[in-house]
mmCIF file of C-alpha atoms in Angstrom:
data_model
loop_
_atom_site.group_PDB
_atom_site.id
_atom_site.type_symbol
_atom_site.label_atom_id
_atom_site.label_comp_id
_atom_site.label_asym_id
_atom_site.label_seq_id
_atom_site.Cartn_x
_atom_site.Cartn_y
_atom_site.Cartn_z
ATOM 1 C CA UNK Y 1 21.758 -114.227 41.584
ATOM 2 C CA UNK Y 2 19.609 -115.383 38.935
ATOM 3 C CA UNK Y 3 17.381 -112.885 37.551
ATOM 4 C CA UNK Y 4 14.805 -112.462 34.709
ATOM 5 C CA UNK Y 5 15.343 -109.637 32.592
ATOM 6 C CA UNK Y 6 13.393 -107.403 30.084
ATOM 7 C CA UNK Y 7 14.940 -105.809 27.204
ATOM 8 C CA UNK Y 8 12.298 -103.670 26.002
ATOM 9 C CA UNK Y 9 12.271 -102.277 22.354
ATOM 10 C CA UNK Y 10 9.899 -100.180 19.540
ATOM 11 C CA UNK Y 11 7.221 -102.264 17.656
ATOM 12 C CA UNK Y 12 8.890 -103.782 15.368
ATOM 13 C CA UNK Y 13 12.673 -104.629 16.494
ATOM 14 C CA UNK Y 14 12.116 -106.939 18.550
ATOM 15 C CA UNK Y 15 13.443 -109.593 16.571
ATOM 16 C CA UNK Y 16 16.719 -107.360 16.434
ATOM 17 C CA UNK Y 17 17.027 -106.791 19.729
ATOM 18 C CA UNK Y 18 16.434 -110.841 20.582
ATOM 19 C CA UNK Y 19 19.221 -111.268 17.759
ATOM 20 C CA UNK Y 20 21.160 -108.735 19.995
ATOM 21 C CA UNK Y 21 20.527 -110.795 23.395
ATOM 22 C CA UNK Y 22 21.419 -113.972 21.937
ATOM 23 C CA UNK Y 23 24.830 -112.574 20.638
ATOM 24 C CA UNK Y 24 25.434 -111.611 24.412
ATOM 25 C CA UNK Y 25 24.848 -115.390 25.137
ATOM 26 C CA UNK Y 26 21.736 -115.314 27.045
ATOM 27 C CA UNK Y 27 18.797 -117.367 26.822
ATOM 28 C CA UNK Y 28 15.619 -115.820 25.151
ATOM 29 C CA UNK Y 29 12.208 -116.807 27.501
ATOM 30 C CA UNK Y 30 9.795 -114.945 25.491
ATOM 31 C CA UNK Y 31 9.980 -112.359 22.913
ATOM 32 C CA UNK Y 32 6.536 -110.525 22.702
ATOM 33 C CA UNK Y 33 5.445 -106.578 21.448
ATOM 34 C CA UNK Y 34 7.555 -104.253 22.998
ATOM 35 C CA UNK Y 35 10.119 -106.560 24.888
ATOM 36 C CA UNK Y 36 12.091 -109.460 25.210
ATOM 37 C CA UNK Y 37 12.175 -111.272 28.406
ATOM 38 C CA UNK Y 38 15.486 -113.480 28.906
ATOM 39 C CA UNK Y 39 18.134 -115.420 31.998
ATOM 40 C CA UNK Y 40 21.050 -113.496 33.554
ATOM 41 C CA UNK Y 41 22.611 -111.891 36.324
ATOM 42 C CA UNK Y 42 24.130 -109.359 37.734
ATOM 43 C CA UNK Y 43 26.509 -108.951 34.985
ATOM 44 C CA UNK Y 44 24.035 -109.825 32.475
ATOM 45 C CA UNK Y 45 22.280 -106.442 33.612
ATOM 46 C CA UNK Y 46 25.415 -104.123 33.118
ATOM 47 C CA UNK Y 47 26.529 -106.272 29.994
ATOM 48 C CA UNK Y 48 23.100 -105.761 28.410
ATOM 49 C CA UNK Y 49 22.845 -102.137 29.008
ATOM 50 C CA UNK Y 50 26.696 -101.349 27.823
ATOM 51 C CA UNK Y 51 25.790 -103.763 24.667
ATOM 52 C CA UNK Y 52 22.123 -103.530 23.827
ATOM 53 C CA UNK Y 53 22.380 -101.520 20.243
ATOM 54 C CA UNK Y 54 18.676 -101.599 19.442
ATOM 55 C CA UNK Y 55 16.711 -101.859 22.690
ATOM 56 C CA UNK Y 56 15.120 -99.034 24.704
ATOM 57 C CA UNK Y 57 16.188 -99.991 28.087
ATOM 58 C CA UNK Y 58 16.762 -103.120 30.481
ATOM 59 C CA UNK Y 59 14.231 -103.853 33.121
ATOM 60 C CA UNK Y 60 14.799 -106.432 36.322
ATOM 61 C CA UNK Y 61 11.133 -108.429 36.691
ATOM 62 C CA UNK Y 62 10.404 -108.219 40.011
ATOM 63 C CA UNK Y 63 7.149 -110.624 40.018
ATOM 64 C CA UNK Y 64 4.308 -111.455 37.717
ATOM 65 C CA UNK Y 65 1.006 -111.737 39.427
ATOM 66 C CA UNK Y 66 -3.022 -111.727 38.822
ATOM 67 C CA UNK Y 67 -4.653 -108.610 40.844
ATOM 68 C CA UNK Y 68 -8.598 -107.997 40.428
ATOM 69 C CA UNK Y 69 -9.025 -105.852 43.734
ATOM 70 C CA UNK Y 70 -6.486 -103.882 45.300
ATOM 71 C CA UNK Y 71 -5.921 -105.967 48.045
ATOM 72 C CA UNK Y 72 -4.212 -108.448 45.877
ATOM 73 C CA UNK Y 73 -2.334 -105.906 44.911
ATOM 74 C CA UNK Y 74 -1.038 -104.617 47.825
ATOM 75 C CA UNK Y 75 -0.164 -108.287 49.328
ATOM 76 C CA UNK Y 76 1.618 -109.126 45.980
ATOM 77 C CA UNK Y 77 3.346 -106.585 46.043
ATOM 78 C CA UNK Y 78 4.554 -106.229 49.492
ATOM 79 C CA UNK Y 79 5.760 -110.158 49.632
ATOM 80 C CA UNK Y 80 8.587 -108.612 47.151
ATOM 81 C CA UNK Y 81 11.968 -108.817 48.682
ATOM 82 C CA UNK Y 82 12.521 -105.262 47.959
ATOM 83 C CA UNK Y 83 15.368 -105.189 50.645
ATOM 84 C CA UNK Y 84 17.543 -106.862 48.342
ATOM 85 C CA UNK Y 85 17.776 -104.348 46.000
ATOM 86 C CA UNK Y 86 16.744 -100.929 47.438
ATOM 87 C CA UNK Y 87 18.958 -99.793 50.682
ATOM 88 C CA UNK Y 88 17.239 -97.599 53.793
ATOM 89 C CA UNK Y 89 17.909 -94.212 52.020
ATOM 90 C CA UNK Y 90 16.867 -95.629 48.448
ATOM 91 C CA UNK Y 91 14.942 -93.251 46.245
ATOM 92 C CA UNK Y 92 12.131 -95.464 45.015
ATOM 93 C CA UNK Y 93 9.578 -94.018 42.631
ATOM 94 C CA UNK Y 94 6.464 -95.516 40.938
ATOM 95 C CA UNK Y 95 5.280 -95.569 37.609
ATOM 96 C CA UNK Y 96 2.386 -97.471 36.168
ATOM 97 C CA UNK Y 97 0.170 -98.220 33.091
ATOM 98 C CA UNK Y 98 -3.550 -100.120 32.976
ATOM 99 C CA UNK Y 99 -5.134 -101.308 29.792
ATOM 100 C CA UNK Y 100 -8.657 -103.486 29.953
ATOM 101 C CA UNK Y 101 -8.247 -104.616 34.004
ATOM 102 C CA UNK Y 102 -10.153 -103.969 36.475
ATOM 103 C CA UNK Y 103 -7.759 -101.859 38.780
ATOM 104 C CA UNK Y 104 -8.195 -99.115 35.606
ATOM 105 C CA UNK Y 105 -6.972 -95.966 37.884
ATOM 106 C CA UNK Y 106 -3.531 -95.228 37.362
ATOM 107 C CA UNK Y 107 -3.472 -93.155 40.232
ATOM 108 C CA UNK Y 108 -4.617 -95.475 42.788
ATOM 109 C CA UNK Y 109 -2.866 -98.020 41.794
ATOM 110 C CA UNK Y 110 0.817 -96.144 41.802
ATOM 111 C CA UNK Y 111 -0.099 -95.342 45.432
ATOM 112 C CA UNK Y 112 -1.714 -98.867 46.382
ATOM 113 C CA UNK Y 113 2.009 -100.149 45.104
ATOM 114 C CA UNK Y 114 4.045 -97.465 46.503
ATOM 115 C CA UNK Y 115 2.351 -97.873 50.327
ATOM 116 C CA UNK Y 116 3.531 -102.339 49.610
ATOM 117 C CA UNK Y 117 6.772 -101.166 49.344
ATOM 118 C CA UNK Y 118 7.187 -98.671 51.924
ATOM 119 C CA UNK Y 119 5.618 -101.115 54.251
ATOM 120 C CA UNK Y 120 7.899 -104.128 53.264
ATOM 121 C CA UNK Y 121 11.153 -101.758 53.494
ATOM 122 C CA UNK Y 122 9.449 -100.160 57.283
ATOM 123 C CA UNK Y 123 9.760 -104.290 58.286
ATOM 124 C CA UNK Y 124 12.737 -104.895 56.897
ATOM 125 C CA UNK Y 125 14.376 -101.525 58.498
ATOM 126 C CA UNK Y 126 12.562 -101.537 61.375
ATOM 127 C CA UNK Y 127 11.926 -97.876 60.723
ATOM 128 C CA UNK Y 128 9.185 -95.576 59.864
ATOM 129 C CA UNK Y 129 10.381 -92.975 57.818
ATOM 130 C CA UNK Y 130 12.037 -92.613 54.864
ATOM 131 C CA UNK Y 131 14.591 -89.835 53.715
ATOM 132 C CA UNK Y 132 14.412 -91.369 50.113
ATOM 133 C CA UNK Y 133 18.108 -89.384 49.305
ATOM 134 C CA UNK Y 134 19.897 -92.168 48.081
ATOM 135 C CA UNK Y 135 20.301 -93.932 44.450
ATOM 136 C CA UNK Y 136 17.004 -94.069 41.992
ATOM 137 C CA UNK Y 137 14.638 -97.158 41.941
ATOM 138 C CA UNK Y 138 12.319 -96.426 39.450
ATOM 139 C CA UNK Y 139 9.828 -99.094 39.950
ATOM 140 C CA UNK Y 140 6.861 -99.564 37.054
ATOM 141 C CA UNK Y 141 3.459 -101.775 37.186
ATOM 142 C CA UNK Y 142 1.874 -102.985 34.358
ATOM 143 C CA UNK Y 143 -1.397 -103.964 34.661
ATOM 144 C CA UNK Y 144 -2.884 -105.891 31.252
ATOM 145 C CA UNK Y 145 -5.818 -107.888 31.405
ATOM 146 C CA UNK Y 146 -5.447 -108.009 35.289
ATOM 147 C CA UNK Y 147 -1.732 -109.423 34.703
ATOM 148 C CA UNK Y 148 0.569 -107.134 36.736
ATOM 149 C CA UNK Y 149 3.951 -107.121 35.853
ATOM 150 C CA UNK Y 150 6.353 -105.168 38.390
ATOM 151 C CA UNK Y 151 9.795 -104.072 36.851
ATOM 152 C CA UNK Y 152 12.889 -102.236 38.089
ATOM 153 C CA UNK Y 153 14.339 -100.316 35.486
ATOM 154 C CA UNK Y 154 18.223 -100.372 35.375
ATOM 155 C CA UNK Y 155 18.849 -98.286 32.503
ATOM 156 C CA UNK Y 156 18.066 -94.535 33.620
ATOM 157 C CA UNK Y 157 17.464 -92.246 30.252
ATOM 158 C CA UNK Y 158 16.906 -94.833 27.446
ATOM 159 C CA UNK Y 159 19.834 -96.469 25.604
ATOM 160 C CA UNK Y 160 19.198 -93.906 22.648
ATOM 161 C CA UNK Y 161 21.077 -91.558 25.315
ATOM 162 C CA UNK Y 162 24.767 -92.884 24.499
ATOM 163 C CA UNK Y 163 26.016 -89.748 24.959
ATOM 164 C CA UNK Y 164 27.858 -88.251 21.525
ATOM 165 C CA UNK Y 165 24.972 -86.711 20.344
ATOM 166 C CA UNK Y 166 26.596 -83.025 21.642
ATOM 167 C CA UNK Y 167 25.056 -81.152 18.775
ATOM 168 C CA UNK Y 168 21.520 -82.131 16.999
ATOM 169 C CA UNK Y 169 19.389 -80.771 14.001
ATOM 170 C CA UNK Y 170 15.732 -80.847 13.718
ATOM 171 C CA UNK Y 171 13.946 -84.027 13.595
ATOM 172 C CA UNK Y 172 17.031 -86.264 14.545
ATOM 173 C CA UNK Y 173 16.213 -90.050 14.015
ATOM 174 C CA UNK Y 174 16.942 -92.204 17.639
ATOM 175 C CA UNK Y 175 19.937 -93.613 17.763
ATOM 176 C CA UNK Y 176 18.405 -97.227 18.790
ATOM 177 C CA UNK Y 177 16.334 -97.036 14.930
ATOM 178 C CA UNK Y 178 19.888 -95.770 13.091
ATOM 179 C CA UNK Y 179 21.364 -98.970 14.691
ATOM 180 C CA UNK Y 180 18.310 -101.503 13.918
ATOM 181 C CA UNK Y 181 17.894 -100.195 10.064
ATOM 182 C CA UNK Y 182 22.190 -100.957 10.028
ATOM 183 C CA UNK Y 183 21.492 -104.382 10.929
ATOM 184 C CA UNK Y 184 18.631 -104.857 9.200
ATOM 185 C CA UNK Y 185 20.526 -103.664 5.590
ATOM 186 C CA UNK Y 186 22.851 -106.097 3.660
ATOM 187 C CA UNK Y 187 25.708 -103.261 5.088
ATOM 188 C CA UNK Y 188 28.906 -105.458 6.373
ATOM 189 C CA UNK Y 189 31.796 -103.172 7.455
ATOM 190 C CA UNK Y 190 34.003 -104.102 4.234
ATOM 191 C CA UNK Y 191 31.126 -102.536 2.243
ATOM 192 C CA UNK Y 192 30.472 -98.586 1.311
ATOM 193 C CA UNK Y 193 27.997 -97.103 3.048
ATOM 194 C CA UNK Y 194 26.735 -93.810 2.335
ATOM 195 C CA UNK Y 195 23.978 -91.467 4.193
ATOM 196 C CA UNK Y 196 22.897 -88.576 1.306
ATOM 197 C CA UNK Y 197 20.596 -86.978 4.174
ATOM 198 C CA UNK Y 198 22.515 -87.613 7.058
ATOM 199 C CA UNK Y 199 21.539 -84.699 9.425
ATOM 200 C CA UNK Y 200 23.845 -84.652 12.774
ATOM 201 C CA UNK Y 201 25.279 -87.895 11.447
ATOM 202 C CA UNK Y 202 23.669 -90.884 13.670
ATOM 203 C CA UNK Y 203 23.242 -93.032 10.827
ATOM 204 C CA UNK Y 204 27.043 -92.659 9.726
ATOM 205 C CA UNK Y 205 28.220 -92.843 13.245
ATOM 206 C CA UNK Y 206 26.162 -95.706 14.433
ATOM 207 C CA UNK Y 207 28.228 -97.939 11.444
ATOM 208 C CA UNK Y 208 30.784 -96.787 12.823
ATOM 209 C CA UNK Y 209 30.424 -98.123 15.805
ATOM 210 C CA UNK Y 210 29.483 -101.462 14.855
ATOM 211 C CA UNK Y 211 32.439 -101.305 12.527
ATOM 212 C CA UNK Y 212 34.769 -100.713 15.106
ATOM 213 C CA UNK Y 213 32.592 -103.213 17.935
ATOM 214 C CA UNK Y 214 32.002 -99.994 20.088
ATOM 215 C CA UNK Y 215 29.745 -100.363 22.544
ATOM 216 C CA UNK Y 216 27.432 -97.676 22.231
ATOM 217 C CA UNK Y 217 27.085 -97.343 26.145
ATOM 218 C CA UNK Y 218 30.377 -97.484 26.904
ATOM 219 C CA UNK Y 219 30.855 -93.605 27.096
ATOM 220 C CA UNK Y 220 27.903 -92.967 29.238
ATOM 221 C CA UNK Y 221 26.577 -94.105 32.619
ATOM 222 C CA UNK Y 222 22.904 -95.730 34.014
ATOM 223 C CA UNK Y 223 21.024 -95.536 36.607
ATOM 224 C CA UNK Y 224 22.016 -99.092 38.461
ATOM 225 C CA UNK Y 225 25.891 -97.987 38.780
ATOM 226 C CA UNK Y 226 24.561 -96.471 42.081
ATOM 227 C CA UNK Y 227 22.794 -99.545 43.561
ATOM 228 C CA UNK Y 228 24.511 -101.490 46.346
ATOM 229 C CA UNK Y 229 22.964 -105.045 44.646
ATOM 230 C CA UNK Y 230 25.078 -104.300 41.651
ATOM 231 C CA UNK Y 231 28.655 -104.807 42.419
ATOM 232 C CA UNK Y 232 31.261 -101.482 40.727
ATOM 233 C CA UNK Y 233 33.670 -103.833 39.879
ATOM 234 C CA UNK Y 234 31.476 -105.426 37.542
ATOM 235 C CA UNK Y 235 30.943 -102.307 35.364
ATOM 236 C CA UNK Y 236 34.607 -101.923 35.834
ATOM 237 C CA UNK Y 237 35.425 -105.341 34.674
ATOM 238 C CA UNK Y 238 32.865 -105.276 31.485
ATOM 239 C CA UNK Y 239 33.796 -101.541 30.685
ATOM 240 C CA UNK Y 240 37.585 -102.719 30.495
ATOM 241 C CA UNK Y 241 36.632 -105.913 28.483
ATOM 242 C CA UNK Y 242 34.378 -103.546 25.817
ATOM 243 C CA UNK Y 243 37.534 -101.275 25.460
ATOM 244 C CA UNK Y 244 39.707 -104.052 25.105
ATOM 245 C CA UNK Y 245 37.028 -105.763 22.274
ATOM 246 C CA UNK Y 246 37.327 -101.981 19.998
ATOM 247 C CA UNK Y 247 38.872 -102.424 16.661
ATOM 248 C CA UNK Y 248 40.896 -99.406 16.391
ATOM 249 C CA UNK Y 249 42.333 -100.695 13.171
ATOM 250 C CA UNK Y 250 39.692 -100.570 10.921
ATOM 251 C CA UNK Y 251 38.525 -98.407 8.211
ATOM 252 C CA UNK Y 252 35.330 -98.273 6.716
ATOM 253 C CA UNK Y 253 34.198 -96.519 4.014
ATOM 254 C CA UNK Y 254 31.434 -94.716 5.481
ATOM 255 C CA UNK Y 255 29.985 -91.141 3.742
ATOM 256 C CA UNK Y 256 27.473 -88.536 4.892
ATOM 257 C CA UNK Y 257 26.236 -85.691 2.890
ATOM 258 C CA UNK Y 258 23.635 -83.124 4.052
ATOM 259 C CA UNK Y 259 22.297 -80.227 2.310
ATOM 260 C CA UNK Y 260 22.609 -78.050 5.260
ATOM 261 C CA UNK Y 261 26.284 -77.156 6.199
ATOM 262 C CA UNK Y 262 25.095 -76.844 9.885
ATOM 263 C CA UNK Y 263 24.002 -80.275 10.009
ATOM 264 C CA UNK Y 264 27.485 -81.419 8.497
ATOM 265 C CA UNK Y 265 29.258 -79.242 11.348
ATOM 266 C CA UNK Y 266 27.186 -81.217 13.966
ATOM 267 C CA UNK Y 267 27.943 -84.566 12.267
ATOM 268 C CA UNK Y 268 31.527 -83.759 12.434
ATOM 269 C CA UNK Y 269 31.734 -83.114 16.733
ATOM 270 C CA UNK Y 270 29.140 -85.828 17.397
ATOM 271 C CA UNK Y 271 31.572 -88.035 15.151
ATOM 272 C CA UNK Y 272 34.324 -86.870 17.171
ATOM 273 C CA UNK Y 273 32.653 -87.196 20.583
ATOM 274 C CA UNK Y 274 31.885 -91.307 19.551
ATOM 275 C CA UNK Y 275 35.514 -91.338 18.914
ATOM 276 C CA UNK Y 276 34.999 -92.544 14.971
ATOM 277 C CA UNK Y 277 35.462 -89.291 13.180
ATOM 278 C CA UNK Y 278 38.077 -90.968 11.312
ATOM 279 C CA UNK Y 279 35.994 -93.739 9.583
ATOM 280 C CA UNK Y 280 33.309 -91.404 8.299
ATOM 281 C CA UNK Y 281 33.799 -88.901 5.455
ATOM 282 C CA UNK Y 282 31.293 -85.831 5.803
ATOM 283 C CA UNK Y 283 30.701 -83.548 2.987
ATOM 284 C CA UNK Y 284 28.290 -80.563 2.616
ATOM 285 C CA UNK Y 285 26.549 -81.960 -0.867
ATOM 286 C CA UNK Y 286 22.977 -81.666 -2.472
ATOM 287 C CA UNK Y 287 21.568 -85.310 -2.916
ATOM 288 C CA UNK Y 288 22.609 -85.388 -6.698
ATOM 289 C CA UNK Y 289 25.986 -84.955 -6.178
ATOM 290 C CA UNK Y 290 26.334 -88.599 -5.081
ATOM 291 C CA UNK Y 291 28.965 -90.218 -7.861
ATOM 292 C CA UNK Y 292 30.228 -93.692 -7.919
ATOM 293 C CA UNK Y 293 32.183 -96.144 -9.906
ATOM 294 C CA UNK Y 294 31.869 -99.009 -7.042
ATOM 295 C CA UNK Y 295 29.828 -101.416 -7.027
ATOM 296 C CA UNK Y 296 27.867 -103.328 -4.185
ATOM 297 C CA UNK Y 297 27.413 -100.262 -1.931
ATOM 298 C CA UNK Y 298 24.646 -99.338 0.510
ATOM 299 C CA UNK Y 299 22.716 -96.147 1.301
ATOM 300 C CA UNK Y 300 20.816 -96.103 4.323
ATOM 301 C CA UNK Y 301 18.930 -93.362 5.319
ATOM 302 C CA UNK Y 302 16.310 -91.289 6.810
ATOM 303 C CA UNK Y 303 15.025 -88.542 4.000
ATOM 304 C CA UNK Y 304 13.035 -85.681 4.998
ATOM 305 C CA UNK Y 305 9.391 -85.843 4.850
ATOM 306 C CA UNK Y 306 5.599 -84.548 5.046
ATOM 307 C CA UNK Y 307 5.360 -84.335 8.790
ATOM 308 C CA UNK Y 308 8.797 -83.940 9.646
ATOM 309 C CA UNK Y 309 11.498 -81.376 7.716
ATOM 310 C CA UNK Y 310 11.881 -80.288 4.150
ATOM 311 C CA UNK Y 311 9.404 -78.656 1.370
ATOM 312 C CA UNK Y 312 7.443 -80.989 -1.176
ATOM 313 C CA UNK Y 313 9.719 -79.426 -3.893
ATOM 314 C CA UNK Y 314 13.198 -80.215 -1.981
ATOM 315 C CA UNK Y 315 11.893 -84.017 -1.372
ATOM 316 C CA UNK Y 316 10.687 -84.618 -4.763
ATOM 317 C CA UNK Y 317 14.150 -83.626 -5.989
ATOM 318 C CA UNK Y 318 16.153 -86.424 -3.599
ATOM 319 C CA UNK Y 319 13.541 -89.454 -5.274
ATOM 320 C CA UNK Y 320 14.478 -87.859 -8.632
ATOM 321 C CA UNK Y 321 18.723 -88.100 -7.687
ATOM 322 C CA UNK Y 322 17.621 -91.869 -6.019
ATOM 323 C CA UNK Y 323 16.138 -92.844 -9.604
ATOM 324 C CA UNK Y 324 18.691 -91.550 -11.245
ATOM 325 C CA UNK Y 325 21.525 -92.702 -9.077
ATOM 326 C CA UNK Y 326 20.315 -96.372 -9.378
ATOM 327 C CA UNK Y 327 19.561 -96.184 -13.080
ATOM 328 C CA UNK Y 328 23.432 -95.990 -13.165
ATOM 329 C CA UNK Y 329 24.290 -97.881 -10.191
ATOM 330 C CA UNK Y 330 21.982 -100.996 -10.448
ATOM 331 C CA UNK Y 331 24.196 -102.988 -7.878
ATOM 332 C CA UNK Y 332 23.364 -100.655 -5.047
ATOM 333 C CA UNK Y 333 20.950 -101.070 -2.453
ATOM 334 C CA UNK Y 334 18.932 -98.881 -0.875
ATOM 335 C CA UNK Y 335 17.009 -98.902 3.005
ATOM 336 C CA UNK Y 336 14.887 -96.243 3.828
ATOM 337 C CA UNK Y 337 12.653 -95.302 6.651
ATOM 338 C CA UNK Y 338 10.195 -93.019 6.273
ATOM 339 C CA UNK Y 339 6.440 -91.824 6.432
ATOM 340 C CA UNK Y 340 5.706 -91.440 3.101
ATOM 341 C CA UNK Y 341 3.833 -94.291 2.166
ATOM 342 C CA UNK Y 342 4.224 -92.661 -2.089
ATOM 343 C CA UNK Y 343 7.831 -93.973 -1.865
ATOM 344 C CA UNK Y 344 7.548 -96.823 -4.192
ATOM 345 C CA UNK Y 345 5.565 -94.820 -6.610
ATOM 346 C CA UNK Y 346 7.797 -92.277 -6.517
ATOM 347 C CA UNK Y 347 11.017 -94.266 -6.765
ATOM 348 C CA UNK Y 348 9.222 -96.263 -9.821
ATOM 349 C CA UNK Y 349 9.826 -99.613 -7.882
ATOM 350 C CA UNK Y 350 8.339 -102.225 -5.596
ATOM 351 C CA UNK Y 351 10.420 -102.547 -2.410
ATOM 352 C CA UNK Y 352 11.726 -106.169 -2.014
ATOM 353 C CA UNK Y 353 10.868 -105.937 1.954
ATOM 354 C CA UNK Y 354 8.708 -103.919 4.190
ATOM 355 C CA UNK Y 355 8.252 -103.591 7.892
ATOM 356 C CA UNK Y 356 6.636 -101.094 10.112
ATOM 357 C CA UNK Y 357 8.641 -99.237 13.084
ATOM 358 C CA UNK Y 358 8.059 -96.213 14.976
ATOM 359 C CA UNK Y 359 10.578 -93.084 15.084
ATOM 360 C CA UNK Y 360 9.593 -91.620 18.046
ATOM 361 C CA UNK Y 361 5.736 -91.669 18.427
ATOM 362 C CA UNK Y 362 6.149 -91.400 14.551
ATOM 363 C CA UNK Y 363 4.471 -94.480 12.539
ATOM 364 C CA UNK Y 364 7.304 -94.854 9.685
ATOM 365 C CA UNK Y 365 7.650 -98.216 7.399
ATOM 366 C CA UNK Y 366 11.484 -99.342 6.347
ATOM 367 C CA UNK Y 367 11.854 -99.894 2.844
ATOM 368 C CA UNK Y 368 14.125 -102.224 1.536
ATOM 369 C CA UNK Y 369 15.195 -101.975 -1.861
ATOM 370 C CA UNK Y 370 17.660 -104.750 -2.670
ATOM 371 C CA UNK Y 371 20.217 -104.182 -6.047
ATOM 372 C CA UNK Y 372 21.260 -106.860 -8.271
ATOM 373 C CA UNK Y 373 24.691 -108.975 -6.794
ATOM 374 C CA UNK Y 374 27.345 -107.090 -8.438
ATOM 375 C CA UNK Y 375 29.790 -109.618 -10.654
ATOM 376 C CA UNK Y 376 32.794 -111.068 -8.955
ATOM 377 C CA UNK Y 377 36.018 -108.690 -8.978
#
């Protein structure tokens, strides 16, 4: 079946996440804010969620439609074939957003939608009630500028969730952002990389990962493995091929430090639950003890900051190890994300790159500070 699927993403990766699609082998329809529409399948949908580094979660569009009253809502709506996805004892819910259209209530339109559906799937049953104790269909409608966009999401908790985070620390960056700023960096897996505020370790561990071509949702399951229209031996088939596609064999030279020996003990069982302790070195360490006689390395990282963790004194001594560390170490590169627009000031350089994401609900900016090409060895 062909289907039209929506990656969505945070402001500001999309272009990752279409870079991510693309790799897949799908074809990109239209990348806009927030998501990234594209062609697939069936397997497209559990390939995409097992693959997806960057994205939030995968969406099925169910229909795209102008609504001004709710009467065009309801028809729209209801000429869905909803059969062919959710069974007589599906449990469908209904979620819904409305910015500048006419149909402005929420409310009313969540239960305009839900009474479509339950009126197709009565037809289509030939029944009247519904138990609703089956698999989840969480159904959304967007309504922008009287466009109404109807999704199904596949994904369940967002593809941040990929299930080795056991043990966290406060203010833990998502997992998606860790694996965006990765692939954003000049980090390859032949190069050192090296985390000096690495908290429960997602940075670190997200390398990792991409070192070894883990999928990062192969460990975890999603909401769709429960749906009839999906076919099990598909996620059997693509969880046996991701498996097959780890490279067990290699090394990296991956480091995290953290102040806080807690926060190192964390790092060390998520690493273990994602199945790469063995490629990351963790060490409890203040910020200046970071030493190095190689060249070309990478340090990618989320410092504390203002509104997050950590005291004005503590942060100002981690710039004052950065300027000092690259002072000696002019070949190394540094990518930062943080909310501290003071940064450049404070490092005593102009960041080569800039570009605004969101940790969280959090409005950060990623700095890129590129070091000079090292000399051929």
């Amino acid at each position: 079946m062909k289907l039209e699927l929506i990656a969505t993403a945070t402001f500001g990766l999309e272009a990752v996440v279409k870079r991510e699609i693309e790799n897949l082998g799908y074809k990109i329809l239209k990348s806009e804010d927030g998501k990234i529409s594209f062609l697939g399948d069936e397997r497209a949908v559990v390939r995409a969620n097992l693959w997806l580094r960057s994205a939030d979660r995968v969406q099925i569009k169910m229909a795209e439609f102008m609504a001004y009253e709710f009467e065009d809502l309801f028809q729209q709506i209801k000429g869905i074939a909803w059969e062919e996805w959710i069974p007589i004892d599906g449990k469908f819910i209904m979620n819904g957003s409305s910015v500048k259209s006419k149909l402005s209530s929420v409310p009313a339109c969540q239960s305009v939608a839900e009474k479509a559906v339950v009126e197709r799937l009565k037809e289509a049953y030939g029944v009247d009630y519904f138990q609703k104790s089956g698999a989840l269909y969480d159904i959304k409608i967007t309504l922008l500028k009287d466009r109404v966009t109807v999704t199904l999401d596949t994904t369940g908790p967002g593809l941040h969730k990929r299930g080795y985070r056991q043990h966290s620390v406060e203010a833990p960056i998502k997992e998606t952002l860790a694996a965006a700023m990765l692939q954003l960096s000049f980090w390859k897996k032949d190069r050192i990389l090296t985390d000096p505020c690495c908290g429960s370790g997602t940075i670190p561990i997200e390398a990792a990962m991409i070192a070894r071509n883990i999928a990062p949702g192969i460990s975890r399951s999603f909401v769709c493995e429960e749906w009839d229209a999906i076919p099990g031996k598909l996620w059997k088939e693509e969880r046996k091929a991701a498996f097959e596609l780890i490279d067990n064999g290699c090394r990296p030279k991956i480091f995290g430090l953290d102040i806080n020996p807690a926060a190192i003990e964390a790092a060390k069982a998520n690493a273990e639950a994602a199945g790469v302790e063995d490629c990351i070195r963790f060490a409890a360490a203040d910020v200046t003890a970071m030493r190095t006689k190689s060249l070309g390395g990478v340090i990618v990282t989320n410092p504390p900051y203002g509104e997050r963790i950590g005291d004005k004194q503590g942060i100002e001594k981690i710039y004052e190890a950065y300027r000092g560390f690259f002072r000696e170490n002019p070949t190394w590169s540094l990518f930062v994300v943080t909310a501290d627009k003071s940064i450049e000031k404070k490092l005593e350089r102009q960041a080569d790159r800039r570009r605004k994401l969101y940790n969280g609900r959090m409005e950060v900016c990623y700095y890129q500070f590129h070091g000079e090409k090292p000399p051929k060895q």
